[in-house]
């Protein structure tokens, strides 16, 4: 059986609104393709390299946990940046997405330094952006999820798509997330991957291509996943 290895960073601090479900979805869709996905939990980063890593995941967290995680991850920020630049697939959620940027400004004006891997910033406000969210993406089609964040993220990179219901990166430009090389950052919890099989498969396929192992069959039966997605879309359309 072919194998892939996923590094799951900061599992002891970052896991909101069932983010762990993303790992379960990746494992299951890999298994359906006869690929074993090994998950390595990385909570202490000293000496960690990306040599054995094929794909990585960082979940969301409160401002406090996010600050602690940033401190730990800053020890390997240049290695993480190199991995992203070299095209390693990765998924980062909410707090885990925000700290890839230069800074996170809390509602009381305190500036928390980010990892500075990408050139963007997040300004947080007391008023939170909360609820179900629907996005139309050129790459992934319709994406659904749940968001709950005070942070408003501003950048000029490619995004995951256009928000049709909800907020996304901020409450101004109607865009959601970031798509840089094979790195995806998003505000979507829920968790995002079980309902959005296109994104799960994208991450797995990129990892397989890089490792030189087959990603077959390309298409699976997605009836259950599509029904779960439609249930969220219907919440808006039946209002
Ligand atoms: N603390 C961040 C915010 O409120 C991230 C929250 C989250 O990960 N859901 O913007």
XYZ file of N, CA and C and ligand atoms in Angstrom:
727
model
N 0.844 -1.204 0.000
C 0.000 0.000 0.000
C 0.881 1.256 0.000
N 0.548 2.211 -0.860
C 1.302 3.465 -0.836
C 0.954 4.272 0.417
N 1.891 5.127 0.806
C 1.679 5.901 2.041
C 1.990 7.378 1.836
N 1.266 8.217 2.569
C 1.573 9.645 2.644
C 1.684 10.006 4.116
N 2.468 11.028 4.406
C 2.578 11.467 5.807
C 2.115 12.909 5.945
N 1.201 13.095 6.883
C 0.672 14.441 7.153
C 1.210 14.930 8.500
N 1.727 16.150 8.520
C 2.112 16.758 9.791
C 0.944 17.619 10.273
N 0.437 17.283 11.440
C -0.653 18.052 12.046
C -0.037 18.910 13.155
N 0.065 20.213 12.880
C 0.756 21.099 13.827
C -0.169 21.602 14.941
N 0.402 21.710 16.117
C -0.232 22.352 17.274
C -1.598 21.752 17.619
N -1.641 20.425 17.642
C -2.917 19.748 17.941
C -3.394 20.057 19.358
N -2.460 20.383 20.253
C -2.853 20.645 21.643
C -3.417 22.050 21.826
N -3.291 22.915 20.813
C -3.776 24.295 20.961
C -4.827 24.680 19.927
N -4.698 24.136 18.736
C -5.549 24.617 17.641
C -6.492 23.525 17.138
N -7.737 23.595 17.570
C -8.760 22.657 17.097
C -10.113 23.220 17.498
N -10.718 23.958 16.599
C -12.020 24.581 16.902
C -13.095 24.014 16.002
N -14.314 23.953 16.513
C -15.484 23.575 15.712
C -15.185 22.377 14.818
N -14.665 21.316 15.440
C -14.441 20.036 14.743
C -13.386 20.086 13.641
N -12.394 20.950 13.744
C -11.322 20.975 12.739
C -10.689 19.596 12.546
N -10.699 18.797 13.609
C -10.104 17.450 13.537
C -10.791 16.601 12.449
N -12.033 16.930 12.128
C -12.748 16.213 11.064
C -12.036 16.304 9.722
N -11.224 17.337 9.550
C -10.460 17.463 8.299
C -9.461 16.320 8.143
N -8.868 15.925 9.257
C -7.895 14.832 9.227
C -8.611 13.522 8.903
N -9.798 13.347 9.515
C -10.571 12.119 9.274
C -10.941 12.026 7.790
N -11.358 13.153 7.196
C -11.742 13.155 5.774
C -10.537 12.837 4.883
N -9.399 13.433 5.183
C -8.196 13.164 4.375
C -7.812 11.689 4.454
N -7.865 11.140 5.684
C -7.502 9.728 5.878
C -8.430 8.824 5.089
N -9.746 9.111 5.181
C -10.729 8.236 4.551
C -10.635 8.296 3.023
N -10.493 9.484 2.474
C -10.439 9.586 1.004
C -9.112 9.038 0.468
N -8.073 9.089 1.295
C -6.811 8.431 0.903
C -7.019 6.921 0.901
N -7.668 6.423 1.965
C -7.894 4.976 2.106
C -8.706 4.425 0.940
N -9.712 5.172 0.490
C -10.521 4.722 -0.640
C -9.671 4.589 -1.905
N -8.495 5.201 -1.891
C -7.580 5.094 -3.042
C -6.389 4.193 -2.712
N -6.584 3.399 -1.664
C -5.546 2.454 -1.278
C -4.241 3.141 -0.837
N -4.392 4.312 -0.232
C -3.220 5.042 0.285
C -3.380 5.164 1.800
N -2.338 4.828 2.528
C -2.383 4.977 3.993
C -1.861 6.371 4.341
N -2.669 7.143 5.031
C -2.229 8.475 5.449
C -1.757 8.401 6.900
N -0.467 8.551 7.102
C 0.094 8.566 8.465
C 0.009 9.989 9.006
N -0.457 10.136 10.233
C -0.577 11.470 10.815
C 0.438 11.625 11.945
N 1.274 12.655 11.832
C 2.271 12.937 12.865
C 1.855 14.226 13.569
N 1.598 14.136 14.868
C 1.221 15.341 15.615
C 2.488 16.079 16.020
N 2.565 17.358 15.662
C 3.767 18.137 15.987
C 3.370 19.281 16.920
N 3.700 19.128 18.201
C 3.393 20.180 19.174
C 4.652 20.898 19.658
N 5.785 20.227 19.489
C 7.070 20.878 19.785
C 7.870 20.864 18.493
N 8.325 22.044 18.069
C 8.876 22.146 16.711
C 10.406 22.099 16.660
N 11.036 22.173 17.820
C 12.513 22.172 17.861
C 13.076 21.035 17.000
N 13.891 21.363 16.025
C 14.565 20.340 15.224
C 13.699 19.689 14.145
N 12.441 20.101 14.032
C 11.551 19.479 13.041
C 11.949 19.920 11.627
N 12.003 18.958 10.713
C 12.233 19.286 9.297
C 11.047 18.744 8.503
N 10.971 19.132 7.260
C 9.844 18.698 6.424
C 10.223 17.531 5.519
N 11.373 16.922 5.783
C 11.856 15.836 4.919
C 10.845 14.696 4.777
N 10.190 14.325 5.891
C 9.262 13.193 5.833
C 7.808 13.608 5.673
N 7.598 14.878 5.339
C 6.230 15.400 5.305
C 5.733 15.544 3.858
N 4.486 15.088 3.612
C 3.918 15.223 2.265
C 2.809 16.259 2.217
N 2.255 16.567 3.381
C 1.092 17.470 3.434
C 0.995 17.946 4.888
N 0.552 19.188 5.110
C 0.449 19.624 6.508
C -0.896 20.290 6.780
N -1.245 20.336 8.066
C -2.525 20.902 8.484
C -2.354 21.703 9.773
N -2.984 22.879 9.817
C -3.012 23.686 11.047
C -4.456 24.157 11.262
N -5.023 23.867 12.419
C -6.406 24.244 12.706
C -6.524 25.655 13.269
N -7.730 25.999 13.724
C -8.000 27.328 14.258
C -7.941 27.355 15.774
N -7.872 28.569 16.339
C -7.827 28.688 17.796
C -8.134 30.104 18.231
N -8.343 30.257 19.531
C -8.613 31.596 20.068
C -7.346 32.447 19.962
N -7.492 33.751 20.180
C -6.340 34.658 20.087
C -5.194 34.187 20.984
N -5.543 33.729 22.193
C -4.518 33.320 23.152
C -3.749 32.094 22.652
N -4.489 31.090 22.232
C -3.843 29.850 21.758
C -3.047 30.109 20.479
N -3.611 30.994 19.671
C -2.961 31.368 18.412
C -1.586 32.008 18.684
N -1.528 32.865 19.701
C -0.267 33.531 20.038
C 0.768 32.500 20.515
N 0.310 31.521 21.328
C 1.229 30.480 21.819
C 1.725 29.616 20.652
N 0.818 29.292 19.746
C 1.193 28.459 18.596
C 2.168 29.206 17.683
N 1.960 30.505 17.517
C 2.849 31.299 16.657
C 4.265 31.273 17.211
N 4.355 31.388 18.550
C 5.671 31.383 19.210
C 6.387 30.057 18.919
N 5.669 28.966 19.050
C 6.271 27.644 18.821
C 6.657 27.473 17.343
N 5.753 27.864 16.462
C 6.012 27.669 15.020
C 7.087 28.617 14.489
N 7.318 29.726 15.208
C 8.329 30.672 14.710
C 9.717 30.018 14.684
N 9.898 28.935 15.477
C 11.197 28.231 15.485
C 11.480 27.562 14.142
N 10.420 27.258 13.384
C 10.640 26.585 12.092
C 10.052 27.402 10.929
N 9.920 28.722 11.143
C 9.207 29.486 10.113
C 9.918 29.486 8.762
N 11.259 29.494 8.758
C 11.904 29.506 7.440
C 11.755 28.150 6.744
N 11.744 27.071 7.534
C 11.538 25.735 6.935
C 10.102 25.614 6.403
N 9.162 26.157 7.148
C 7.763 26.108 6.705
C 7.589 26.948 5.438
N 8.239 28.096 5.421
C 8.163 28.961 4.224
C 8.748 28.243 3.003
N 9.917 27.608 3.198
C 10.545 26.880 2.080
C 9.624 25.773 1.570
N 9.007 25.036 2.506
C 8.116 23.936 2.103
C 6.953 24.480 1.274
N 6.383 25.593 1.710
C 5.260 26.199 0.972
C 5.743 26.677 -0.401
N 6.899 27.327 -0.436
C 7.438 27.827 -1.718
C 7.730 26.682 -2.683
N 8.117 25.525 -2.123
C 8.422 24.366 -2.979
C 7.164 23.619 -3.398
N 5.997 24.081 -2.947
C 4.736 23.496 -3.418
C 4.148 22.419 -2.537
N 4.605 22.344 -1.285
C 3.985 21.348 -0.403
C 2.527 21.709 -0.159
N 1.600 20.744 -0.325
C 0.209 21.052 -0.046
C -0.050 21.216 1.446
N -0.843 22.214 1.805
C -1.161 22.449 3.201
C -2.508 23.125 3.335
N -3.154 22.869 4.458
C -4.435 23.518 4.753
C -4.331 24.172 6.117
N -4.677 25.459 6.173
C -4.637 26.179 7.444
C -5.995 26.848 7.659
N -6.498 26.750 8.899
C -7.849 27.227 9.190
C -7.825 28.419 10.154
N -8.508 29.445 9.807
C -8.812 30.591 10.667
C -7.565 31.104 11.413
N -7.442 30.844 12.734
C -6.257 31.310 13.458
C -4.971 30.807 12.815
N -4.991 29.571 12.323
C -3.817 28.970 11.671
C -3.500 29.623 10.336
N -4.490 30.182 9.705
C -4.325 30.947 8.460
C -3.799 32.345 8.795
N -4.425 32.975 9.800
C -4.071 34.361 10.125
C -2.592 34.521 10.455
N -2.022 33.582 11.232
C -0.642 33.821 11.682
C 0.418 33.506 10.631
N 0.010 33.078 9.444
C 0.989 32.967 8.346
C 1.360 34.357 7.831
N 0.530 35.339 8.152
C 0.769 36.708 7.703
C 1.748 37.453 8.606
N 1.841 38.776 8.379
C 2.828 39.578 9.111
C 2.395 39.920 10.529
N 1.095 40.203 10.688
C 0.658 40.578 12.043
C -0.837 40.368 12.224
N -1.204 40.241 13.506
C -2.599 40.109 13.911
C -2.828 41.180 14.962
N -3.707 42.117 14.652
C -3.965 43.212 15.597
C -5.240 42.883 16.376
N -5.117 42.750 17.689
C -6.273 42.343 18.511
C -7.265 43.512 18.618
N -8.500 43.222 19.073
C -9.496 44.294 19.162
C -9.048 45.465 20.041
N -8.172 45.205 21.042
C -7.716 46.334 21.882
C -6.475 47.023 21.310
N -6.063 46.645 20.116
C -4.970 47.344 19.432
C -3.600 46.725 19.620
N -3.511 45.627 20.381
C -2.206 44.972 20.570
C -1.787 44.281 19.271
N -0.540 44.513 18.874
C -0.044 43.875 17.640
C 0.681 42.584 17.961
N 0.165 41.456 17.485
C 0.853 40.171 17.657
C 1.599 39.889 16.358
N 2.880 39.616 16.501
C 3.680 39.348 15.301
C 3.300 37.993 14.697
N 3.108 37.943 13.383
C 2.818 36.683 12.709
C 4.107 36.007 12.266
N 3.984 34.907 11.538
C 5.180 34.208 11.066
C 5.817 34.932 9.882
N 5.054 35.795 9.221
C 5.600 36.579 8.099
C 5.943 35.719 6.893
N 5.285 34.603 6.756
C 5.551 33.717 5.613
C 4.908 34.297 4.362
N 3.757 34.916 4.525
C 3.093 35.584 3.410
C 2.843 37.039 3.812
N 2.710 37.887 2.779
C 2.634 39.315 3.022
C 1.167 39.766 3.168
N 0.606 39.554 4.359
C -0.742 40.062 4.626
C -0.901 40.318 6.119
N -2.000 40.937 6.491
C -2.232 41.182 7.912
C -3.705 40.986 8.243
N -3.960 40.864 9.548
C -5.325 40.675 10.030
C -5.609 41.676 11.141
N -6.718 42.360 11.000
C -7.170 43.317 12.020
C -8.424 42.735 12.672
N -8.375 42.538 13.979
C -9.529 41.943 14.652
C -10.416 43.011 15.283
N -11.717 42.730 15.310
C -12.679 43.645 15.953
C -13.528 42.841 16.921
N -14.139 43.548 17.879
C -15.003 42.853 18.866
C -16.181 42.193 18.179
N -16.737 42.887 17.195
C -17.896 42.344 16.474
C -17.435 41.178 15.597
N -17.991 39.991 15.880
C -17.503 38.796 15.186
C -18.298 38.518 13.919
N -17.651 37.858 12.974
C -18.282 37.464 11.711
C -18.598 35.977 11.838
N -19.864 35.694 12.004
C -20.278 34.343 12.410
C -21.421 33.805 11.558
N -21.398 32.516 11.288
C -22.536 31.849 10.637
C -22.107 30.913 9.524
N -23.103 30.327 8.869
C -22.809 29.478 7.716
C -22.320 30.362 6.573
N -21.518 29.779 5.704
C -20.943 30.554 4.597
C -20.923 29.710 3.321
N -21.183 30.365 2.192
C -21.133 29.707 0.886
C -20.241 30.541 -0.035
N -19.385 29.830 -0.765
C -18.424 30.489 -1.673
C -18.537 29.863 -3.058
N -18.339 30.664 -4.073
C -18.203 30.110 -5.426
C -16.738 30.244 -5.827
N -16.135 29.101 -6.133
C -14.704 29.075 -6.435
C -14.487 28.592 -7.866
N -13.619 29.283 -8.609
C -13.304 28.837 -9.979
C -12.622 27.472 -9.945
N -11.835 27.231 -8.921
C -11.065 25.981 -8.842
C -11.868 24.833 -8.241
N -12.673 25.117 -7.202
C -13.301 24.035 -6.440
C -14.824 23.982 -6.559
N -15.435 24.895 -7.287
C -16.898 24.915 -7.378
C -17.509 25.545 -6.129
N -18.671 25.070 -5.722
C -19.322 25.613 -4.523
C -18.634 25.055 -3.278
N -18.299 25.951 -2.344
C -17.678 25.549 -1.072
C -18.587 26.031 0.051
N -18.813 25.167 1.049
C -19.635 25.590 2.193
C -18.865 25.376 3.485
N -19.278 26.108 4.536
C -18.644 25.930 5.837
C -19.310 26.787 6.889
N -18.620 26.921 8.011
C -19.101 27.729 9.136
C -17.958 28.636 9.561
N -18.256 29.903 9.780
C -17.196 30.832 10.196
C -17.533 31.494 11.524
N -16.502 31.795 12.292
C -16.669 32.514 13.561
C -15.338 33.149 13.903
N -15.178 34.410 13.483
C -13.890 35.081 13.693
C -14.077 36.580 13.913
N -13.145 37.135 14.721
C -13.117 38.578 14.905
C -12.176 39.195 13.877
N -11.230 38.409 13.399
C -10.198 38.899 12.485
C -10.736 39.199 11.095
N -10.240 40.299 10.528
C -10.495 40.663 9.124
C -9.149 40.628 8.416
N -9.036 39.753 7.423
C -7.751 39.564 6.744
C -7.764 40.274 5.395
N -6.644 40.969 5.126
C -6.541 41.752 3.884
C -5.289 41.322 3.122
N -5.478 40.933 1.855
C -4.315 40.581 1.024
C -4.653 40.664 -0.461
N -3.595 40.587 -1.279
C -3.770 40.661 -2.741
C -3.439 39.346 -3.434
N -3.301 38.273 -2.701
C -3.033 36.966 -3.316
C -4.336 36.424 -3.922
N -4.221 35.287 -4.627
C -5.433 34.605 -5.084
C -6.208 34.123 -3.868
N -7.513 34.078 -4.008
C -8.356 33.626 -2.899
C -8.996 32.283 -3.264
N -9.769 31.731 -2.323
C -10.499 30.496 -2.645
C -11.691 30.803 -3.528
N -12.235 31.991 -3.410
C -13.359 32.350 -4.265
C -14.163 33.512 -3.724
N -15.330 33.671 -4.315
C -16.219 34.795 -4.036
C -17.306 34.345 -3.053
N -17.528 35.133 -2.035
C -18.532 34.781 -1.023
C -19.935 35.111 -1.551
N -20.830 34.128 -1.538
C -22.206 34.426 -1.951
C -23.121 34.583 -0.730
N -22.773 33.932 0.392
C -23.503 34.120 1.653
C -22.474 34.080 2.765
N -22.498 35.068 3.664
C -21.529 35.088 4.751
C -20.501 36.200 4.545
N -19.329 36.062 5.187
C -18.347 37.146 5.184
C -17.026 36.783 4.498
N -16.319 35.745 5.009
C -15.029 35.397 4.416
C -13.880 36.185 5.013
N -12.925 36.608 4.183
C -11.704 37.249 4.685
C -11.963 38.478 5.537
N -12.990 39.236 5.163
C -13.311 40.454 5.911
C -14.765 40.821 5.564
N -15.209 41.957 6.056
C -16.587 42.322 5.734
C -16.646 43.385 4.647
N -15.589 43.411 3.784
C -15.565 44.447 2.744
C -15.486 43.907 1.329
N -14.494 43.021 1.060
C -14.239 42.721 -0.360
C -14.927 41.476 -0.932
N -15.681 40.738 -0.107
C -16.460 39.606 -0.622
C -15.633 38.433 -1.119
N -14.392 38.307 -0.609
C -13.532 37.178 -1.014
C -13.241 36.304 0.206
N -12.878 35.060 -0.055
C -12.599 34.153 1.067
C -11.278 33.434 0.885
N -10.480 33.410 1.950
C -9.297 32.563 2.020
C -8.137 33.012 1.167
N -7.207 32.091 1.014
C -6.004 32.346 0.211
C -5.627 31.050 -0.497
N -5.117 31.191 -1.707
C -4.607 30.030 -2.444
C -3.264 30.461 -3.033
N -2.203 30.005 -2.384
C -0.849 30.370 -2.807
C -0.065 29.088 -3.065
N 0.318 28.865 -4.317
C 0.932 27.581 -4.701
C -0.017 26.458 -4.267
N 0.425 25.516 -3.420
C -0.509 24.480 -2.973
C -0.967 24.684 -1.533
N -0.755 25.898 -1.045
C -1.212 26.233 0.305
C -2.618 26.833 0.239
N -3.499 26.323 1.074
C -4.830 26.895 1.200
C -5.003 27.416 2.617
N -5.491 28.648 2.731
C -5.856 29.196 4.036
C -7.323 29.581 3.946
N -8.068 29.365 5.029
C -9.504 29.640 4.955
C -10.084 29.939 6.328
N -11.184 30.679 6.367
C -11.901 30.894 7.625
C -12.906 29.786 7.897
N -13.001 28.821 7.000
C -14.074 27.832 7.127
C -13.765 26.679 8.080
N -14.591 26.637 9.123
C -14.628 25.478 10.004
C -15.788 24.623 9.523
N -16.207 23.717 10.382
C -17.427 22.979 10.026
C -17.378 21.495 10.316
N -16.297 20.790 10.030
C -15.035 21.160 9.362
C -15.213 21.302 7.847
N -14.244 21.920 7.201
C -14.390 22.228 5.771
C -14.291 20.986 4.869
N -13.382 20.061 5.161
C -13.093 19.027 4.156
C -14.179 17.974 3.921
N -14.865 17.455 4.957
C -15.861 16.415 4.660
C -16.935 16.870 3.665
N -17.367 18.116 3.764
C -18.431 18.598 2.864
C -17.876 19.098 1.534
N -16.586 19.295 1.462
C -15.995 19.874 0.242
C -14.917 18.917 -0.277
N -15.393 17.821 -0.874
C -14.485 16.752 -1.301
C -13.501 17.227 -2.364
N -13.874 18.281 -3.104
C -12.969 18.785 -4.153
C -11.659 19.286 -3.530
N -11.781 19.925 -2.370
C -10.585 20.470 -1.703
C -9.767 19.326 -1.092
N -10.450 18.374 -0.495
C -9.757 17.217 0.100
C -8.945 16.507 -0.986
N -9.603 16.282 -2.118
C -8.930 15.559 -3.201
C -7.785 16.379 -3.799
N -7.971 17.685 -3.859
C -6.899 18.543 -4.378
C -5.628 18.373 -3.530
N -5.797 18.427 -2.211
C -4.635 18.314 -1.316
C -3.969 16.947 -1.470
N -4.799 15.897 -1.503
C -4.242 14.545 -1.623
C -3.573 14.347 -2.980
N -4.214 14.857 -4.026
C -3.651 14.647 -5.369
C -2.304 15.365 -5.517
N -2.227 16.581 -4.997
C -0.947 17.306 -5.085
C 0.147 16.546 -4.328
N -0.210 15.990 -3.176
C 0.770 15.224 -2.391
C 1.224 13.988 -3.179
N 0.266 13.329 -3.837
C 0.607 12.128 -4.630
C 1.510 12.489 -5.807
N 1.190 13.570 -6.488
C 2.003 13.992 -7.639
C 3.441 14.244 -7.179
N 3.566 14.972 -6.064
C 4.914 15.292 -5.573
C 5.686 14.041 -5.166
N 4.953 13.052 -4.642
C 5.617 11.836 -4.179
C 5.763 10.797 -5.291
N 5.055 11.017 -6.396
C 5.141 10.082 -7.517
C 4.370 8.799 -7.289
N 3.237 8.895 -6.573
C 2.397 7.703 -6.385
C 1.030 7.948 -7.038
N 0.349 6.874 -7.469
C -0.915 7.081 -8.181
C -2.044 7.607 -7.291
N -2.889 8.401 -7.893
C -4.066 8.951 -7.208
C -5.268 8.422 -7.979
N -5.658 7.205 -7.658
C -6.706 6.537 -8.432
C -7.640 5.742 -7.531
N -8.929 5.704 -7.809
C -9.556 6.431 -8.916
C -9.644 7.934 -8.619
N -9.612 8.716 -9.668
C -9.696 10.180 -9.498
C -11.068 10.541 -8.939
N -12.096 9.923 -9.521
C -13.468 10.220 -9.105
C -13.980 9.159 -8.134
N -14.598 9.605 -7.054
C -15.252 8.672 -6.124
C -16.752 8.968 -6.161
N -17.537 8.124 -5.512
C -18.969 8.410 -5.389
C -19.143 9.457 -4.285
N -19.550 10.660 -4.662
C -19.648 11.761 -3.698
C -21.092 12.106 -3.336
N -21.983 11.149 -3.441
C -23.405 11.428 -3.194
C -23.628 11.984 -1.781
N -23.035 11.344 -0.779
C -23.253 11.779 0.612
C -22.642 13.161 0.849
N -21.438 13.367 0.293
C -20.744 14.651 0.483
C -21.534 15.791 -0.163
N -22.054 15.510 -1.367
C -22.822 16.537 -2.081
C -24.125 16.858 -1.350
N -24.742 15.835 -0.749
C -25.994 16.058 -0.006
C -25.721 16.934 1.224
N -24.594 16.683 1.895
C -24.233 17.480 3.076
C -23.988 18.937 2.666
N -23.358 19.114 1.518
C -23.083 20.470 1.026
C -24.398 21.177 0.675
N -25.259 20.449 0.003
C -26.534 21.036 -0.434
C -27.381 21.475 0.765
N -27.265 20.724 1.873
C -28.054 21.064 3.070
C -27.689 22.471 3.568
N -26.418 22.841 3.446
C -25.997 24.190 3.876
C -26.512 25.236 2.874
N -26.358 24.943 1.592
C -26.826 25.885 0.554
C -28.325 26.135 0.742
N -29.073 25.054 1.022
C -30.529 25.172 1.181
C -30.924 26.066 2.347
N -30.081 26.129 3.362
C -30.412 26.993 4.505
C -30.579 28.437 4.056
N -29.823 28.834 3.042
C -29.934 30.209 2.541
C -31.060 30.328 1.523
N -31.138 29.325 0.659
C -32.118 29.434 -0.433
C -33.548 29.280 0.064
N -33.732 28.595 1.209
C -35.093 28.421 1.729
C -35.475 29.506 2.726
N -34.593 30.472 2.928
C -34.898 31.521 3.908
C -36.003 32.440 3.410
N -8.803 34.268 17.039
C -9.134 34.435 15.684
C -10.314 35.349 15.406
O -11.240 35.439 16.202
C -9.322 33.083 15.084
C -10.593 32.361 15.502
C -10.731 31.006 14.893
O -9.738 30.312 14.632
N -11.971 30.588 14.709
O -10.315 35.988 14.393
